[in-house]
């Protein structure tokens, strides 16, 4: 579900001094970390605003790029410039070094904004200003903070209506608080990479099978053969489901839409040798699955 | 009596005598009607070892209890006689309007014996039954014969079953045809021609009562709905021609006289290709909701009906790969009244003999695999029994016997009836069904191939479990063929015997259980076997042609698969065991008592 009245702001303009290199450009899951974060947020937010330091190099992003007018003013500066760009929309603000965003938690925070200017998580006895939602009403307040060189976001929370979300409430959605994992040191980065790999093992190398259509199925599909990519260790049910997706014209006439099985009157043969009815029948790479009438008479 | 008239009419053409007989209800209960009734009457009326083309061999037309009811696909009639092709029983079905008129003629069975001194047709017209001059009809197709008789009588309601030129000339695989449909196999048309009976023309007026009209109507309505669902989609939306591409891909399409099991040009002849490129319109039998007939545009621009068996026999069997040529060949078979399976298979035999130097006449004629011109020229010659056609008109078994040498090794028949379009080496249950079928190599008197397509058996390897399957399939087919219901409706029954017993009971008023109906099917098959035994059947008649046992499949997904004699023998033995017959295939007395066959 995309939130149309809310933007996301990603801060990338920090010095990354403890990391030793630009955190935004750290490789993560096969792409720069900033790209990874933007891509995740794009599934929820219609607009992403990336706040960068004045001369900071960043990859091409599907986002609106704004630059700190004054560099290195810490999170308050980034929040200010980001919210100003997002105005009049409220904005979820995060940083580029938080790769384990929980989109459900973010949506929950947004949903709690009624009557508040800020919704901020309170996790392990610490407020999380770079995982919080801000109303544009706070922009002038932040400006004043910057002018007074008050560079800690919690000062803002003392001035405006702020809802702190308890750890108990957070754990319902994000039980181990991985949303708040960030990387300051190289060890933090290595741990995050390892954690990501543990959570997302390398994808099965998919396999291909061909489907040959006969009779009514062929006439409907207007093709006699097609190739399908299916997961390794796929079975006949997977093939039929993939076929239904690729050829919606077969739904209801050859393939039962709800169960993704063949409608009575149709049969499967594998490689021209075995007639198969068991949906769990394993399909191997290179197999040919025939879809034909179950009736051979005439 | 409900569902029947209770009458049989015996017409002796030699004396022009008509004799009415009552049909005992107990007898009808035992044999059901249709093929069952015809078989029972054949045993009674045919003297032992009668010449199939002689006057004593009866030609029997039998109706059935479901014919004329509102149940879909029941407009059918049976033709039963002794086959001039096999010397055993020829039981054939045809469909559509003539079947309905036969039922309304007032007879349950028409038994025709003798030989008319001149060509005649038998006319039923509102209770009047008369033999009329037919010389003016000679040489005409069944379709033209009907047109002429309608014009002669001034009666457009007249329905006619007739023989074409092939039947007139005694071609041993001639058909009896009506409404574009054919009683196709076994040469029943030759028997009719031998009697100098050109046609039977009926305008009936006698209704048959059913015991429970409301009950029958309700069952018929329910079946009507099922008959137009997904279970009959293949027949309704593409027709039996859909089989060709599938069989080709499965390595089960007999090609080049069974030398191969795939055809390089199968796609051009496939049902899918024909539907997209040559389709004209759909048609159906009288009183049928499935409407499986497909008519395609022929070379002359006319419409021609095509079914799978015709497509295989006149296409891949002879390596004819052009749809236009094939459709023209099909038209010739229909017009002349030739069984297209036997025609194609006999021509293919001749082509192979020409290739092997066994039939110089065929070689001179140019009859070779794939040669369209000679292929089309030979068909009229067969119908006329002219030139090379004289030999081929005998069918592949007799023709190979006349040639001698090893020509018989290439004749693809069982008991003299040429094989249909199912490759036995890659459909092992079907192999058994073909070998043991009473009327010869038949794809219709059992549905043995269904097991091979089911996934329940290994279609490439036969075993002792196939016997009971084939026996059960034969009994099922016998009940369908006797009630009569089209086999294309079979998947619409959830419990066939229970539903059919209920339907029969509502039509006839008979108490009938599933078990009794199942037993009736077995009884009918045993009666066919008894007739064959009386006519000289021997165990070696239940076998397959040498090629199938000596040659492995040369191509396709089943390349290298063979049918060893030991495997076939094992399956045949299992069939006899399942039937309760002795190990040579004869029926013991206790089985006759069990089935109440006297």
PDB file of C-alpha atoms in Angstrom, chain B residues 300-465:
ATOM      1  CA  UNK B 300     -13.349 -28.628 -54.576  1.00  0.00           C
ATOM      2  CA  UNK B 301     -14.488 -26.117 -51.998  1.00  0.00           C
ATOM      3  CA  UNK B 302     -17.155 -28.441 -50.706  1.00  0.00           C
ATOM      4  CA  UNK B 303     -17.458 -29.484 -47.097  1.00  0.00           C
ATOM      5  CA  UNK B 304     -16.088 -32.791 -45.952  1.00  0.00           C
ATOM      6  CA  UNK B 305     -16.415 -34.406 -42.573  1.00  0.00           C
ATOM      7  CA  UNK B 306     -13.229 -35.699 -41.005  1.00  0.00           C
ATOM      8  CA  UNK B 307     -12.646 -37.879 -37.961  1.00  0.00           C
ATOM      9  CA  UNK B 308      -9.353 -39.007 -36.470  1.00  0.00           C
ATOM     10  CA  UNK B 309      -9.494 -42.562 -37.789  1.00  0.00           C
ATOM     11  CA  UNK B 310     -10.050 -41.346 -41.349  1.00  0.00           C
ATOM     12  CA  UNK B 311      -7.327 -38.746 -40.870  1.00  0.00           C
ATOM     13  CA  UNK B 312      -4.769 -41.305 -39.680  1.00  0.00           C
ATOM     14  CA  UNK B 313      -5.661 -44.002 -42.219  1.00  0.00           C
ATOM     15  CA  UNK B 314      -5.676 -41.766 -45.281  1.00  0.00           C
ATOM     16  CA  UNK B 315      -2.851 -39.576 -43.997  1.00  0.00           C
ATOM     17  CA  UNK B 316       0.142 -40.923 -42.057  1.00  0.00           C
ATOM     18  CA  UNK B 317      -0.593 -44.585 -42.857  1.00  0.00           C
ATOM     19  CA  UNK B 318      -0.086 -43.828 -46.536  1.00  0.00           C
ATOM     20  CA  UNK B 319       2.250 -40.876 -45.882  1.00  0.00           C
ATOM     21  CA  UNK B 320      -0.142 -38.454 -47.512  1.00  0.00           C
ATOM     22  CA  UNK B 321       0.691 -35.053 -46.084  1.00  0.00           C
ATOM     23  CA  UNK B 322      -1.571 -32.598 -47.901  1.00  0.00           C
ATOM     24  CA  UNK B 323      -4.865 -31.778 -46.221  1.00  0.00           C
ATOM     25  CA  UNK B 324      -6.583 -31.206 -49.557  1.00  0.00           C
ATOM     26  CA  UNK B 325      -5.650 -34.673 -50.842  1.00  0.00           C
ATOM     27  CA  UNK B 326      -6.690 -36.280 -47.611  1.00  0.00           C
ATOM     28  CA  UNK B 327     -10.061 -34.536 -47.572  1.00  0.00           C
ATOM     29  CA  UNK B 328     -10.672 -35.627 -51.163  1.00  0.00           C
ATOM     30  CA  UNK B 329      -9.817 -39.220 -50.238  1.00  0.00           C
ATOM     31  CA  UNK B 330     -12.236 -39.002 -47.319  1.00  0.00           C
ATOM     32  CA  UNK B 331     -14.931 -37.719 -49.648  1.00  0.00           C
ATOM     33  CA  UNK B 332     -14.354 -40.630 -52.013  1.00  0.00           C
ATOM     34  CA  UNK B 333     -14.632 -43.122 -49.165  1.00  0.00           C
ATOM     35  CA  UNK B 334     -17.866 -41.542 -47.971  1.00  0.00           C
ATOM     36  CA  UNK B 335     -19.399 -41.342 -51.436  1.00  0.00           C
ATOM     37  CA  UNK B 336     -18.486 -44.877 -52.421  1.00  0.00           C
ATOM     38  CA  UNK B 337     -19.339 -46.253 -49.005  1.00  0.00           C
ATOM     39  CA  UNK B 338     -15.915 -47.521 -47.959  1.00  0.00           C
ATOM     40  CA  UNK B 339     -14.593 -48.061 -44.435  1.00  0.00           C
ATOM     41  CA  UNK B 340     -11.852 -45.422 -44.412  1.00  0.00           C
ATOM     42  CA  UNK B 341      -9.711 -47.342 -41.913  1.00  0.00           C
ATOM     43  CA  UNK B 342      -9.659 -50.523 -43.961  1.00  0.00           C
ATOM     44  CA  UNK B 343      -9.271 -48.498 -47.170  1.00  0.00           C
ATOM     45  CA  UNK B 344      -6.235 -46.628 -45.917  1.00  0.00           C
ATOM     46  CA  UNK B 345      -4.681 -49.669 -44.299  1.00  0.00           C
ATOM     47  CA  UNK B 346      -5.200 -51.871 -47.353  1.00  0.00           C
ATOM     48  CA  UNK B 347      -3.703 -49.219 -49.627  1.00  0.00           C
ATOM     49  CA  UNK B 348      -0.768 -48.849 -47.213  1.00  0.00           C
ATOM     50  CA  UNK B 349      -0.251 -52.604 -47.354  1.00  0.00           C
ATOM     51  CA  UNK B 350      -0.218 -52.423 -51.140  1.00  0.00           C
ATOM     52  CA  UNK B 351       2.254 -49.532 -51.032  1.00  0.00           C
ATOM     53  CA  UNK B 352       4.619 -51.553 -48.880  1.00  0.00           C
ATOM     54  CA  UNK B 353       4.232 -54.607 -51.079  1.00  0.00           C
ATOM     55  CA  UNK B 354       5.031 -52.457 -54.101  1.00  0.00           C
ATOM     56  CA  UNK B 355       8.152 -51.223 -52.341  1.00  0.00           C
ATOM     57  CA  UNK B 356       9.244 -54.747 -51.538  1.00  0.00           C
ATOM     58  CA  UNK B 357       8.590 -56.056 -55.029  1.00  0.00           C
ATOM     59  CA  UNK B 358       5.742 -58.272 -53.859  1.00  0.00           C
ATOM     60  CA  UNK B 359       3.039 -56.547 -55.882  1.00  0.00           C
ATOM     61  CA  UNK B 360       4.334 -55.422 -59.273  1.00  0.00           C
ATOM     62  CA  UNK B 361       0.861 -54.356 -60.279  1.00  0.00           C
ATOM     63  CA  UNK B 362       0.846 -51.781 -57.490  1.00  0.00           C
ATOM     64  CA  UNK B 363       4.306 -50.637 -58.464  1.00  0.00           C
ATOM     65  CA  UNK B 364       3.189 -50.162 -62.065  1.00  0.00           C
ATOM     66  CA  UNK B 365       0.199 -48.245 -60.834  1.00  0.00           C
ATOM     67  CA  UNK B 366       2.544 -45.914 -59.000  1.00  0.00           C
ATOM     68  CA  UNK B 367       1.123 -46.843 -55.663  1.00  0.00           C
ATOM     69  CA  UNK B 368       3.872 -45.737 -53.308  1.00  0.00           C
ATOM     70  CA  UNK B 369       3.895 -44.073 -49.938  1.00  0.00           C
ATOM     71  CA  UNK B 370       3.247 -40.371 -50.261  1.00  0.00           C
ATOM     72  CA  UNK B 371       2.255 -40.399 -53.917  1.00  0.00           C
ATOM     73  CA  UNK B 372      -1.024 -38.517 -53.950  1.00  0.00           C
ATOM     74  CA  UNK B 373      -2.089 -39.070 -57.534  1.00  0.00           C
ATOM     75  CA  UNK B 374      -2.045 -42.858 -57.453  1.00  0.00           C
ATOM     76  CA  UNK B 375      -3.486 -42.785 -53.972  1.00  0.00           C
ATOM     77  CA  UNK B 376      -6.567 -40.873 -55.113  1.00  0.00           C
ATOM     78  CA  UNK B 377      -6.927 -42.956 -58.290  1.00  0.00           C
ATOM     79  CA  UNK B 378      -6.994 -46.298 -56.528  1.00  0.00           C
ATOM     80  CA  UNK B 379      -9.964 -45.524 -54.287  1.00  0.00           C
ATOM     81  CA  UNK B 380     -12.601 -45.477 -57.064  1.00  0.00           C
ATOM     82  CA  UNK B 381     -11.016 -48.606 -58.520  1.00  0.00           C
ATOM     83  CA  UNK B 382     -11.485 -50.375 -55.188  1.00  0.00           C
ATOM     84  CA  UNK B 383     -15.124 -49.320 -55.111  1.00  0.00           C
ATOM     85  CA  UNK B 384     -15.603 -50.572 -58.668  1.00  0.00           C
ATOM     86  CA  UNK B 385     -13.503 -53.693 -58.174  1.00  0.00           C
ATOM     87  CA  UNK B 386     -11.617 -52.696 -61.252  1.00  0.00           C
ATOM     88  CA  UNK B 387      -8.003 -53.459 -62.121  1.00  0.00           C
ATOM     89  CA  UNK B 388      -5.794 -53.409 -59.035  1.00  0.00           C
ATOM     90  CA  UNK B 389      -8.891 -52.393 -57.098  1.00  0.00           C
ATOM     91  CA  UNK B 390     -10.268 -55.923 -57.567  1.00  0.00           C
ATOM     92  CA  UNK B 391      -7.490 -57.295 -55.374  1.00  0.00           C
ATOM     93  CA  UNK B 392      -7.573 -54.524 -52.785  1.00  0.00           C
ATOM     94  CA  UNK B 393     -11.351 -54.808 -52.459  1.00  0.00           C
ATOM     95  CA  UNK B 394     -10.707 -58.116 -50.712  1.00  0.00           C
ATOM     96  CA  UNK B 395      -9.063 -56.397 -47.766  1.00  0.00           C
ATOM     97  CA  UNK B 396      -5.432 -56.767 -46.732  1.00  0.00           C
ATOM     98  CA  UNK B 397      -5.749 -60.270 -45.242  1.00  0.00           C
ATOM     99  CA  UNK B 398      -7.353 -61.937 -48.229  1.00  0.00           C
ATOM    100  CA  UNK B 399      -5.357 -59.899 -50.710  1.00  0.00           C
ATOM    101  CA  UNK B 400      -2.094 -60.950 -49.090  1.00  0.00           C
ATOM    102  CA  UNK B 401      -3.314 -64.555 -49.143  1.00  0.00           C
ATOM    103  CA  UNK B 402      -3.980 -64.260 -52.853  1.00  0.00           C
ATOM    104  CA  UNK B 403      -0.495 -62.871 -53.488  1.00  0.00           C
ATOM    105  CA  UNK B 404       1.264 -65.323 -51.231  1.00  0.00           C
ATOM    106  CA  UNK B 405       5.002 -65.053 -50.552  1.00  0.00           C
ATOM    107  CA  UNK B 406       5.384 -63.047 -47.356  1.00  0.00           C
ATOM    108  CA  UNK B 407       2.874 -60.380 -48.277  1.00  0.00           C
ATOM    109  CA  UNK B 408       0.885 -61.374 -45.211  1.00  0.00           C
ATOM    110  CA  UNK B 409       3.680 -60.139 -42.943  1.00  0.00           C
ATOM    111  CA  UNK B 410       2.813 -56.556 -43.883  1.00  0.00           C
ATOM    112  CA  UNK B 411      -0.968 -56.813 -43.626  1.00  0.00           C
ATOM    113  CA  UNK B 412      -1.844 -54.944 -40.455  1.00  0.00           C
ATOM    114  CA  UNK B 413      -5.031 -56.619 -39.305  1.00  0.00           C
ATOM    115  CA  UNK B 414      -6.420 -58.770 -36.530  1.00  0.00           C
ATOM    116  CA  UNK B 415      -8.793 -61.529 -37.625  1.00  0.00           C
ATOM    117  CA  UNK B 416      -8.923 -59.712 -41.002  1.00  0.00           C
ATOM    118  CA  UNK B 417     -10.047 -56.316 -39.694  1.00  0.00           C
ATOM    119  CA  UNK B 418      -7.401 -53.656 -40.263  1.00  0.00           C
ATOM    120  CA  UNK B 419      -5.911 -51.877 -37.251  1.00  0.00           C
ATOM    121  CA  UNK B 420      -7.157 -48.442 -36.190  1.00  0.00           C
ATOM    122  CA  UNK B 421      -4.906 -45.461 -35.406  1.00  0.00           C
ATOM    123  CA  UNK B 422      -3.358 -46.592 -32.127  1.00  0.00           C
ATOM    124  CA  UNK B 423       0.223 -47.906 -32.121  1.00  0.00           C
ATOM    125  CA  UNK B 424       0.083 -51.058 -29.972  1.00  0.00           C
ATOM    126  CA  UNK B 425       3.788 -51.121 -29.144  1.00  0.00           C
ATOM    127  CA  UNK B 426       3.486 -47.835 -27.245  1.00  0.00           C
ATOM    128  CA  UNK B 427      -0.023 -48.500 -25.919  1.00  0.00           C
ATOM    129  CA  UNK B 428       0.281 -51.955 -24.404  1.00  0.00           C
ATOM    130  CA  UNK B 429      -3.207 -52.218 -22.903  1.00  0.00           C
ATOM    131  CA  UNK B 430      -4.585 -51.274 -26.306  1.00  0.00           C
ATOM    132  CA  UNK B 431      -2.398 -53.972 -27.815  1.00  0.00           C
ATOM    133  CA  UNK B 432      -4.285 -56.528 -25.758  1.00  0.00           C
ATOM    134  CA  UNK B 433      -7.643 -54.956 -26.575  1.00  0.00           C
ATOM    135  CA  UNK B 434      -6.907 -55.159 -30.281  1.00  0.00           C
ATOM    136  CA  UNK B 435      -5.729 -58.753 -30.117  1.00  0.00           C
ATOM    137  CA  UNK B 436      -8.757 -60.169 -28.313  1.00  0.00           C
ATOM    138  CA  UNK B 437     -11.626 -58.081 -29.667  1.00  0.00           C
ATOM    139  CA  UNK B 438     -14.322 -60.315 -31.197  1.00  0.00           C
ATOM    140  CA  UNK B 439     -14.771 -58.229 -34.318  1.00  0.00           C
ATOM    141  CA  UNK B 440     -11.071 -57.877 -35.058  1.00  0.00           C
ATOM    142  CA  UNK B 441      -8.721 -54.942 -34.502  1.00  0.00           C
ATOM    143  CA  UNK B 442     -11.164 -52.513 -32.999  1.00  0.00           C
ATOM    144  CA  UNK B 443     -10.740 -49.283 -31.035  1.00  0.00           C
ATOM    145  CA  UNK B 444     -14.406 -49.004 -30.236  1.00  0.00           C
ATOM    146  CA  UNK B 445     -15.612 -52.295 -28.741  1.00  0.00           C
ATOM    147  CA  UNK B 446     -13.364 -51.622 -25.801  1.00  0.00           C
ATOM    148  CA  UNK B 447     -11.697 -48.456 -24.611  1.00  0.00           C
ATOM    149  CA  UNK B 448      -8.466 -50.223 -23.688  1.00  0.00           C
ATOM    150  CA  UNK B 449      -6.391 -47.211 -24.737  1.00  0.00           C
ATOM    151  CA  UNK B 450      -7.898 -45.209 -21.875  1.00  0.00           C
ATOM    152  CA  UNK B 451      -5.785 -47.118 -19.395  1.00  0.00           C
ATOM    153  CA  UNK B 452      -2.667 -46.323 -21.399  1.00  0.00           C
ATOM    154  CA  UNK B 453      -3.518 -42.618 -21.249  1.00  0.00           C
ATOM    155  CA  UNK B 454      -4.512 -42.653 -17.587  1.00  0.00           C
ATOM    156  CA  UNK B 455      -1.166 -42.784 -15.796  1.00  0.00           C
ATOM    157  CA  UNK B 456      -2.401 -45.863 -13.924  1.00  0.00           C
ATOM    158  CA  UNK B 457      -0.307 -48.238 -16.027  1.00  0.00           C
ATOM    159  CA  UNK B 458       3.013 -48.157 -17.829  1.00  0.00           C
ATOM    160  CA  UNK B 459       1.843 -47.795 -21.399  1.00  0.00           C
ATOM    161  CA  UNK B 460       5.180 -49.040 -22.746  1.00  0.00           C
ATOM    162  CA  UNK B 461       5.281 -52.299 -20.812  1.00  0.00           C
ATOM    163  CA  UNK B 462       2.451 -54.797 -20.637  1.00  0.00           C
ATOM    164  CA  UNK B 463       1.761 -57.042 -17.689  1.00  0.00           C
ATOM    165  CA  UNK B 464      -0.720 -59.551 -16.312  1.00  0.00           C
ATOM    166  CA  UNK B 465      -2.830 -56.800 -14.792  1.00  0.00           C
TER     167      UNK B 465
END
